[in-house]
Tab-separated table of C-alpha atoms (C1' of nucleotides) in Angstrom:
chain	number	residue	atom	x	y	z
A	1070	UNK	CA	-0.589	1.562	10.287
A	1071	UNK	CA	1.951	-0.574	10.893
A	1072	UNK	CA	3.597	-1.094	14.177
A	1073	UNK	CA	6.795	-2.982	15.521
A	1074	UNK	CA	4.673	-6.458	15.185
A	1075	UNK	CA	3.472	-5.479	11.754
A	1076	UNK	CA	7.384	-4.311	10.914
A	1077	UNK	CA	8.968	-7.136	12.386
A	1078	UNK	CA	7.229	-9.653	10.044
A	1079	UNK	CA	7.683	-7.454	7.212
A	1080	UNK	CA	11.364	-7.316	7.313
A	1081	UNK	CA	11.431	-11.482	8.509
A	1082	UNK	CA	10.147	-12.249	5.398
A	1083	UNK	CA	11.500	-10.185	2.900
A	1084	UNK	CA	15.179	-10.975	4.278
A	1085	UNK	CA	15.497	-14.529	2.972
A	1086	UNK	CA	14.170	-12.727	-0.541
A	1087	UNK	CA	16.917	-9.940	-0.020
A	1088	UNK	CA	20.072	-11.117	0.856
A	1089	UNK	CA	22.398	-11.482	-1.169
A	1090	UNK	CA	21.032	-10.201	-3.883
A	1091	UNK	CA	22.558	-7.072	-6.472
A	1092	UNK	CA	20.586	-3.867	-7.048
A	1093	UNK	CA	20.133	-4.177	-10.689
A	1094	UNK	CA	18.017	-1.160	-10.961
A	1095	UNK	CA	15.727	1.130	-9.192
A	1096	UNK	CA	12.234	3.162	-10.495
A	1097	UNK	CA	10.159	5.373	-8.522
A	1098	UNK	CA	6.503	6.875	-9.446
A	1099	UNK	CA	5.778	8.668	-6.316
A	1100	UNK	CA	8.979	11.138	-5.660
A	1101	UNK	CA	8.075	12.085	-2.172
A	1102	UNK	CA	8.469	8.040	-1.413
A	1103	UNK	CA	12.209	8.513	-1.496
A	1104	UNK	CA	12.037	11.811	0.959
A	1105	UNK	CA	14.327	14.102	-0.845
A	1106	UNK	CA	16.685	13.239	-3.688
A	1107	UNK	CA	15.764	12.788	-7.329
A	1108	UNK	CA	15.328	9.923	-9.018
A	1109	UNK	CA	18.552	9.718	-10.916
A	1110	UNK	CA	20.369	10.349	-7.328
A	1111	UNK	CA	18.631	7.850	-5.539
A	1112	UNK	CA	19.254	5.645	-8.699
A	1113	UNK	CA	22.868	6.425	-8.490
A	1114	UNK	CA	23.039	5.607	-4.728
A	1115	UNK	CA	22.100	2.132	-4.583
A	1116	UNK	CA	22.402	0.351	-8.450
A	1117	UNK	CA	25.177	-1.897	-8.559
A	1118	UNK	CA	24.823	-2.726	-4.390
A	1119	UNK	CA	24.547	-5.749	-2.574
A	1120	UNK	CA	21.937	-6.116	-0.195
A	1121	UNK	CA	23.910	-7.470	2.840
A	1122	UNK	CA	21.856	-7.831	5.460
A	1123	UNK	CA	17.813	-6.681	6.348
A	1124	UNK	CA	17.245	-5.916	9.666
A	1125	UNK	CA	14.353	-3.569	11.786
A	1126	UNK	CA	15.089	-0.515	13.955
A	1127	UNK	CA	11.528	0.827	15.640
A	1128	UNK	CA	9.578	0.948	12.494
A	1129	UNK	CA	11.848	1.284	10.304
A	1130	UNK	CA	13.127	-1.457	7.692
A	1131	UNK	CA	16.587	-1.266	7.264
A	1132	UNK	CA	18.366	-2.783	4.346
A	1133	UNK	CA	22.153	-2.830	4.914
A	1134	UNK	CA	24.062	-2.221	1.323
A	1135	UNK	CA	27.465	-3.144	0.396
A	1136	UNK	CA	30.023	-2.302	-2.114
A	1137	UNK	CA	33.015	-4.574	-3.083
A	1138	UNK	CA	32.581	-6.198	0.543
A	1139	UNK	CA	32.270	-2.663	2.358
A	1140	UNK	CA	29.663	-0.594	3.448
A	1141	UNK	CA	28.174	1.707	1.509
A	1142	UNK	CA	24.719	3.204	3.056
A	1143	UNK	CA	21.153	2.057	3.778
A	1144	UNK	CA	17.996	2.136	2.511
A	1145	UNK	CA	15.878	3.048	5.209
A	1146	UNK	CA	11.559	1.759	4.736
A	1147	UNK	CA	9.201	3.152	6.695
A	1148	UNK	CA	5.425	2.239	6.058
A	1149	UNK	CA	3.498	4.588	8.208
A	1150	UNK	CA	-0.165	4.089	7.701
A	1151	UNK	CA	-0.219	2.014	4.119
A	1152	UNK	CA	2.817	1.244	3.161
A	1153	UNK	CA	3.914	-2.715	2.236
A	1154	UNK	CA	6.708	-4.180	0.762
A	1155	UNK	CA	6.717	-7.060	-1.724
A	1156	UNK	CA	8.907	-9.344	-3.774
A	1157	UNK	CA	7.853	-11.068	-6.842
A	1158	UNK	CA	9.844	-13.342	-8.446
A	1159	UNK	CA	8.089	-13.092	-11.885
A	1160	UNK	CA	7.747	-9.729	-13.909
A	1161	UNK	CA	5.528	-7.252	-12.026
A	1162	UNK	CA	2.372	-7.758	-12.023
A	1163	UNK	CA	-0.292	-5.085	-13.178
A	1164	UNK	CA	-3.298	-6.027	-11.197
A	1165	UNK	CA	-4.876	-3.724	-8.268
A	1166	UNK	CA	-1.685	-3.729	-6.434
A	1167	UNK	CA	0.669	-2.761	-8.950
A	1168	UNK	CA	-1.389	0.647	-9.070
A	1169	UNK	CA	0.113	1.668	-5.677
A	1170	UNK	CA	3.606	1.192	-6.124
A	1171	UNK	CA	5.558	3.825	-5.931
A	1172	UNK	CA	9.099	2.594	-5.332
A	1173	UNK	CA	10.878	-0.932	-6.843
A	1174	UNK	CA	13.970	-2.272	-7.595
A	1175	UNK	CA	15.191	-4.778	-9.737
A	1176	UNK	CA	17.468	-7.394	-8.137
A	1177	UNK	CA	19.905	-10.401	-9.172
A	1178	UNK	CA	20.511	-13.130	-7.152
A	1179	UNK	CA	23.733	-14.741	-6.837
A	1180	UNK	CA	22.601	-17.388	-9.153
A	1181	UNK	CA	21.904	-15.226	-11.114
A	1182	UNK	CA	17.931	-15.335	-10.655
A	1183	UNK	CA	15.759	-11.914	-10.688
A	1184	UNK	CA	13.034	-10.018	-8.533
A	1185	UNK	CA	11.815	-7.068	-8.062
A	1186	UNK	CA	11.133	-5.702	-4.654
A	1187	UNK	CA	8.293	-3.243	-4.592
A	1188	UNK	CA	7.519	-0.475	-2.196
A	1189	UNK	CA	3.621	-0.654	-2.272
A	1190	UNK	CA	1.968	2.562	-0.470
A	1191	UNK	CA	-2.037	3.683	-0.796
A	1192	UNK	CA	-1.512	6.859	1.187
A	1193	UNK	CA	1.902	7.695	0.511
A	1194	UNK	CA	3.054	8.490	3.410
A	1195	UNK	CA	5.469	5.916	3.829
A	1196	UNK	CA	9.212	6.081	2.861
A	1197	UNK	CA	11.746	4.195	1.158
A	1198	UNK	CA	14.876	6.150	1.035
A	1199	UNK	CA	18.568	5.965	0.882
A	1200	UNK	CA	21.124	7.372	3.472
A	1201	UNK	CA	24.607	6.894	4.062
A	1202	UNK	CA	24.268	6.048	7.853
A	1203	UNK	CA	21.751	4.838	9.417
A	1204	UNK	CA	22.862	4.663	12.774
A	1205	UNK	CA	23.131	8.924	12.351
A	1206	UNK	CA	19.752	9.027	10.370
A	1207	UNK	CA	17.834	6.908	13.153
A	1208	UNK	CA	19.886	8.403	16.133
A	1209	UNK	CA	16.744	10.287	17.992
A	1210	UNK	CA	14.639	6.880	18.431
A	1211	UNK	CA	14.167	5.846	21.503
A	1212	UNK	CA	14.963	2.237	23.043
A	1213	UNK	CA	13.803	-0.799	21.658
A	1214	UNK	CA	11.255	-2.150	23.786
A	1215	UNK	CA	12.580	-5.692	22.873
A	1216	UNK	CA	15.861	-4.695	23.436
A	1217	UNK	CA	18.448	-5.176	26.682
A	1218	UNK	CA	18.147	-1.575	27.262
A	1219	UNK	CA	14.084	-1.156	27.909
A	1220	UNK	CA	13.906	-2.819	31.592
A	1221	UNK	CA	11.650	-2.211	34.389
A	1222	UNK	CA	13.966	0.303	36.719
A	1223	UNK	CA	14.550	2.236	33.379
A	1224	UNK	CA	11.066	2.698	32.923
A	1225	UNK	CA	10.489	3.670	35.933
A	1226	UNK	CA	12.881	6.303	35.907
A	1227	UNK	CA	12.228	7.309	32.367
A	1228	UNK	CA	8.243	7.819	33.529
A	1229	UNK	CA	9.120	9.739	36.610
A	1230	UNK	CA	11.584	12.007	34.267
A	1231	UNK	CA	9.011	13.079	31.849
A	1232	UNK	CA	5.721	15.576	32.939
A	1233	UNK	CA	3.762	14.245	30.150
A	1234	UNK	CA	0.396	12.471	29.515
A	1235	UNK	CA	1.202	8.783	29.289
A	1236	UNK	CA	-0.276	7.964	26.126
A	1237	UNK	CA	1.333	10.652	23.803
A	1238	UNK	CA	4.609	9.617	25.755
A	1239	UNK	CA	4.453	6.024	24.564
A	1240	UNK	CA	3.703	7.185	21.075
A	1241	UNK	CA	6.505	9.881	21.134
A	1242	UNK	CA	9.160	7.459	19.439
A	1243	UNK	CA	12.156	9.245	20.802
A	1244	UNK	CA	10.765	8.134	24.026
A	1245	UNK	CA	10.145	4.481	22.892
A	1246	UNK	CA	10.272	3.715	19.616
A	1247	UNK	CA	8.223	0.952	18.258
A	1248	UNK	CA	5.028	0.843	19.875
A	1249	UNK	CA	1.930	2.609	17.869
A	1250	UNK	CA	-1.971	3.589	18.676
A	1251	UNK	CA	-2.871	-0.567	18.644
A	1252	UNK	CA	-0.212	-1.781	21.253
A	1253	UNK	CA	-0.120	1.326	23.209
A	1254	UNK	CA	-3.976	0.834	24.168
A	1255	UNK	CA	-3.162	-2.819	24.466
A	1256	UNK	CA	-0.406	-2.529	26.694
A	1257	UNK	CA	-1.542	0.428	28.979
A	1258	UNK	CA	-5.393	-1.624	29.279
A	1259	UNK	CA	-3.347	-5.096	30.091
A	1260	UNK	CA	-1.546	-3.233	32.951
A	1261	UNK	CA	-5.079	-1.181	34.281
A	1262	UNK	CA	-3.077	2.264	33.359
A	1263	UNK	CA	-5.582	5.083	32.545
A	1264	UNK	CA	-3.834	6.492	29.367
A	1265	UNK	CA	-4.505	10.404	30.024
A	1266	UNK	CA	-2.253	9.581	33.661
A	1267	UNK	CA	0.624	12.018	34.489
A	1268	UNK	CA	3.551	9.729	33.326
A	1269	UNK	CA	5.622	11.262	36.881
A	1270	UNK	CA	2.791	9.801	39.134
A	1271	UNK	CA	2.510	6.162	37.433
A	1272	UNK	CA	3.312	4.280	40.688
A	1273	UNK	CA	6.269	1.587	40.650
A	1274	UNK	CA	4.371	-1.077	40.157
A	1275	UNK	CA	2.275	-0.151	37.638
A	1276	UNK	CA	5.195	0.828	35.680
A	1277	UNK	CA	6.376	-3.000	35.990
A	1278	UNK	CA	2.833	-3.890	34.834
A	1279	UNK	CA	2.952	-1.772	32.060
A	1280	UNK	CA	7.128	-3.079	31.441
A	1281	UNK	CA	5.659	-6.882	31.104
A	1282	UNK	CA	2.141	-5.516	29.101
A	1283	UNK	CA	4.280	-3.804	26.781
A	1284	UNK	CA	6.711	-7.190	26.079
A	1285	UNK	CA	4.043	-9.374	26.108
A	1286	UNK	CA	1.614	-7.879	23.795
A	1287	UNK	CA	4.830	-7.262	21.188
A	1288	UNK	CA	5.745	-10.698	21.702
A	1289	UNK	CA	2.329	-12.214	20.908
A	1290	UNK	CA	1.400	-9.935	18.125
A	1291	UNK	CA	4.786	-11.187	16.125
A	1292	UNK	CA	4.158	-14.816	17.190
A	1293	UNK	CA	0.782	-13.921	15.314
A	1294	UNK	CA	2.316	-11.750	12.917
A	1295	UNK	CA	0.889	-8.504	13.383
A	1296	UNK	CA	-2.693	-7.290	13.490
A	1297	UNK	CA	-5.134	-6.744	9.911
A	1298	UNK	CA	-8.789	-5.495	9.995
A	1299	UNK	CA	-9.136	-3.911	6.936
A	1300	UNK	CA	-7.465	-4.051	3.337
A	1301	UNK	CA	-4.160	-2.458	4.318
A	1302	UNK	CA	-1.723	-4.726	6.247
A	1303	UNK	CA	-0.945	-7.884	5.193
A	1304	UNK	CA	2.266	-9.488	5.103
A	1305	UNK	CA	4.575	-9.695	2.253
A	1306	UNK	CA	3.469	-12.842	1.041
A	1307	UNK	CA	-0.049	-11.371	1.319
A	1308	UNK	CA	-1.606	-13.045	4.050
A	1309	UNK	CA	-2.720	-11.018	6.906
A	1310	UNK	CA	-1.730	-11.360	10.529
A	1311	UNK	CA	-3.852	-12.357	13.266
A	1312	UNK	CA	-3.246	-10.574	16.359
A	1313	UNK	CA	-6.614	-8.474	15.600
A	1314	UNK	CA	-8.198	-11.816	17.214
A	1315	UNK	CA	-6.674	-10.970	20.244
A	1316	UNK	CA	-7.785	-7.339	21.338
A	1317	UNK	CA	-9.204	-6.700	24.035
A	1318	UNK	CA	-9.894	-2.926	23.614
A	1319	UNK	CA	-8.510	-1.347	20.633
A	1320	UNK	CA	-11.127	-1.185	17.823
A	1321	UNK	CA	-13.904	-2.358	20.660
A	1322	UNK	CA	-15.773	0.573	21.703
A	1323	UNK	CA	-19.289	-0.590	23.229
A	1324	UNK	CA	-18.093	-4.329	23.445
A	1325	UNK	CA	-17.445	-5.899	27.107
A	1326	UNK	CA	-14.395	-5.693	28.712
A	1327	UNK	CA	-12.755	-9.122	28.551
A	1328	UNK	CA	-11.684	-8.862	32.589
A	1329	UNK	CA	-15.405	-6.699	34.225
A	1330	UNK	CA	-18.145	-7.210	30.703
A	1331	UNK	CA	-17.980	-3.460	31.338
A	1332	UNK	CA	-18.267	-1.903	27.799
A	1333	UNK	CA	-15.336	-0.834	26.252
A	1334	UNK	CA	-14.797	3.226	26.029
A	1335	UNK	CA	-13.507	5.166	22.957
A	1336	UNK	CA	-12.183	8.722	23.859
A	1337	UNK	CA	-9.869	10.837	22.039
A	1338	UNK	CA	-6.279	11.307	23.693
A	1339	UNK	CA	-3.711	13.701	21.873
A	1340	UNK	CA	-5.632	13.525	18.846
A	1341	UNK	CA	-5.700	9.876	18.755
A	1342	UNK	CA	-8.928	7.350	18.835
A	1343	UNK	CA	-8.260	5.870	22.164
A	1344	UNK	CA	-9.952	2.795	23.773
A	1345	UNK	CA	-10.077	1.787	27.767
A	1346	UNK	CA	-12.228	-0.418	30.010
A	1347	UNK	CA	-13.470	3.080	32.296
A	1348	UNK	CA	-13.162	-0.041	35.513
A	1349	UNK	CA	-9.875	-1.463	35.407
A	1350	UNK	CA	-8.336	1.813	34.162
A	1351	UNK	CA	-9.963	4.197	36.673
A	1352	UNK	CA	-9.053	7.639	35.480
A	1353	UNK	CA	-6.256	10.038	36.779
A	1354	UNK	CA	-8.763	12.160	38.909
A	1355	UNK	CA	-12.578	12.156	39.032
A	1356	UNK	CA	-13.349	14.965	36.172
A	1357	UNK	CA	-15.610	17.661	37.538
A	1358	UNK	CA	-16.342	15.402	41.221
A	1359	UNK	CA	-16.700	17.404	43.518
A	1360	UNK	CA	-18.440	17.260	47.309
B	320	DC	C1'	10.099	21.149	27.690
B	321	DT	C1'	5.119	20.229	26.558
B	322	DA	C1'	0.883	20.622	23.991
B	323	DT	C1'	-1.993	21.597	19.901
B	324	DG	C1'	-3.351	21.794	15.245
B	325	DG	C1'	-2.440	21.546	10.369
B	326	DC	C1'	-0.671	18.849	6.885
B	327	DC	C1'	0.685	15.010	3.913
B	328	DC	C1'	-2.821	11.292	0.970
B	329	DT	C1'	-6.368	7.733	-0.372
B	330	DG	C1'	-10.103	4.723	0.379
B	331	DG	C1'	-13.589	2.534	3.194
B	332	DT	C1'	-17.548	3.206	6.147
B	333	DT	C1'	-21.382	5.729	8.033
B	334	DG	C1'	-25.232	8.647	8.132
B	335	DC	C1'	-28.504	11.715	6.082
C	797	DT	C1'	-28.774	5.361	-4.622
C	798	DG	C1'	-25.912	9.511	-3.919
C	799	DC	C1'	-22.968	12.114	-1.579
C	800	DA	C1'	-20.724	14.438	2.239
C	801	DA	C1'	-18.511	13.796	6.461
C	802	DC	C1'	-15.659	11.200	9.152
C	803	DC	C1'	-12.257	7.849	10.141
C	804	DA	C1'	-7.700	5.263	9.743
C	805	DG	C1'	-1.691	0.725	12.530
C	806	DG	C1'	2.265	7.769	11.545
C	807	DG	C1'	5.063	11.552	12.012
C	808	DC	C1'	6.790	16.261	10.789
C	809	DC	C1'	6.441	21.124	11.386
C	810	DA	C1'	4.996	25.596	13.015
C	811	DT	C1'	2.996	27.875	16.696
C	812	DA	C1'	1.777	28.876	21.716
DNA sequence: CTATGGCCCTGGTTGC
DNA sequence: TGCAACCAGGGCCATA
């Protein structure tokens, strides 16, 4: 579920929880949550480590660990379709929640204070695991499409390289890595880009349309923090975010198109619920037109 | 390289 | 009301 928006708040407000704070203990009830090692391993990896700094890569949550001052690996979160990640400052608590956590670790603050961060995840399909380096374990992402390196002529280039469909090529997070089903429909509707296009013929200047669409819709959906429409997302402190107000096609199908009042199309593209005004982004090539 | 389909999981919604 | 089918903010892996 969650995309760079939804991770981006995440890891804001867990970091002023985090900081600073000792590993004083870890548990885990799902195994697969920690992708690999055993329990006593992971255990063994991260108990006795400060948490130096939290910051985001793509979708990932990254929580920097330390060791007498140096650095001594990462836990790496991701939260793929369910996943959340809560601290409590009292003793865990055993309501509805507390049923689907599957990872949590005990922390001491500097004051000496405790919390427990929790790695909440209905699906499990999320991770929450340990590695030495992160910059080696998150080396295939893509750019940040935030970042310095994600600008206009290198999207242009980087479309005209690729003989893909766009919308699987926005997903593909070696590509781009950030943006998920939500912002992808957002972004490619915002800059009237059909999403089954040929990413080699997008024109210049619709791949400038699509560079601003992109920034813009990230941009708002953090200001709002993220997007929730059902029970799943919600933000650490457990409100959810509001960006959902703001859609104009994902999750719309049959409503009018905020620029024509045509009504909004769903279609599947690369296995994926898709969602376009059929006006403002006319498709690649009339299907089956012929004269 | 690119595309497709299965798979990992659970819960909410929809339709008969 | 009951129950089956379908759907979901993701990504990995095997196969063409």
């Amino acid at each position: 579920m969650p995309e760079l928006p939804e991770v981006e708040t995440t890891a804001a407000l867990v970091r002023p929880h985090l900081e600073g704070r000792v590993i004083t203990g870890a548990r885990a009830s799902w195994l697969r949550s920690l992708g690999g090692p055993a329990v006593a391993e992971f255990e063994a990896s991260v108990v006795g480590s400060r948490i130096a700094e939290v910051t985001r890569r793509a979708k990932w949550v990254v929580l920097h660990l330390e060791r007498a001052g140096r650095p001594a690996g990462s836990i790496l979160c991701h939260l793929r379709m369910t996943g959340r990640l809560v601290v409590d400052a009292q003793p865990g608590h055993a309501d509805r929640e507390g049923a689907f956590e599957r990872v949590s670790l005990g922390l001491r603050g500097p004051a000496g204070g405790t919390a427990t961060l929790r790695f909440l995840d209905v699906r499990k399909f999320g991770r929450f695991r340990f590695v030495e380096d992160h910059l080696e374990a998150l080396a295939d992402l893509g750019p940040e499409p935030l970042g310095e390196e994600f600008t206009e002529e290198w999207l242009i280039r980087a479309l005209k390289a690729r003989k893909r469909v766009l919308k699987p090529l926005l997903l593909d997070q070696t590509f781009l890595a950030g943006l998920g089903n939500i912002y992808v429909d957002e972004s490619l509707f915002q800059a009237g880009l059909h999403p089954e296009r040929s990413a080699h013929q997008v024109p210049k200047d619709r791949a400038r349309a699509l560079h601003g669409a992109i920034q813009s819709t990230l941009r708002q959906a953090i200001e709002r923090e993220g997007s929730s429409f059902d029970a799943f997302y919600r933000t650490p402190e457990g409100q959810p975010g509001s960006y959902q107000h703001l859609f104009r096609v994902y999750g719309r199908e049959g409503k009018p198109c905020p620029t024509c009042g045509r009504p909004i199309k769903r279609l599947v593209v690369a296995q994926r619920g898709t969602h376009i005004c059929t006006r403002c982004q006319p498709a690649p090539r009339a299907p089956g037109k012929r004269r």
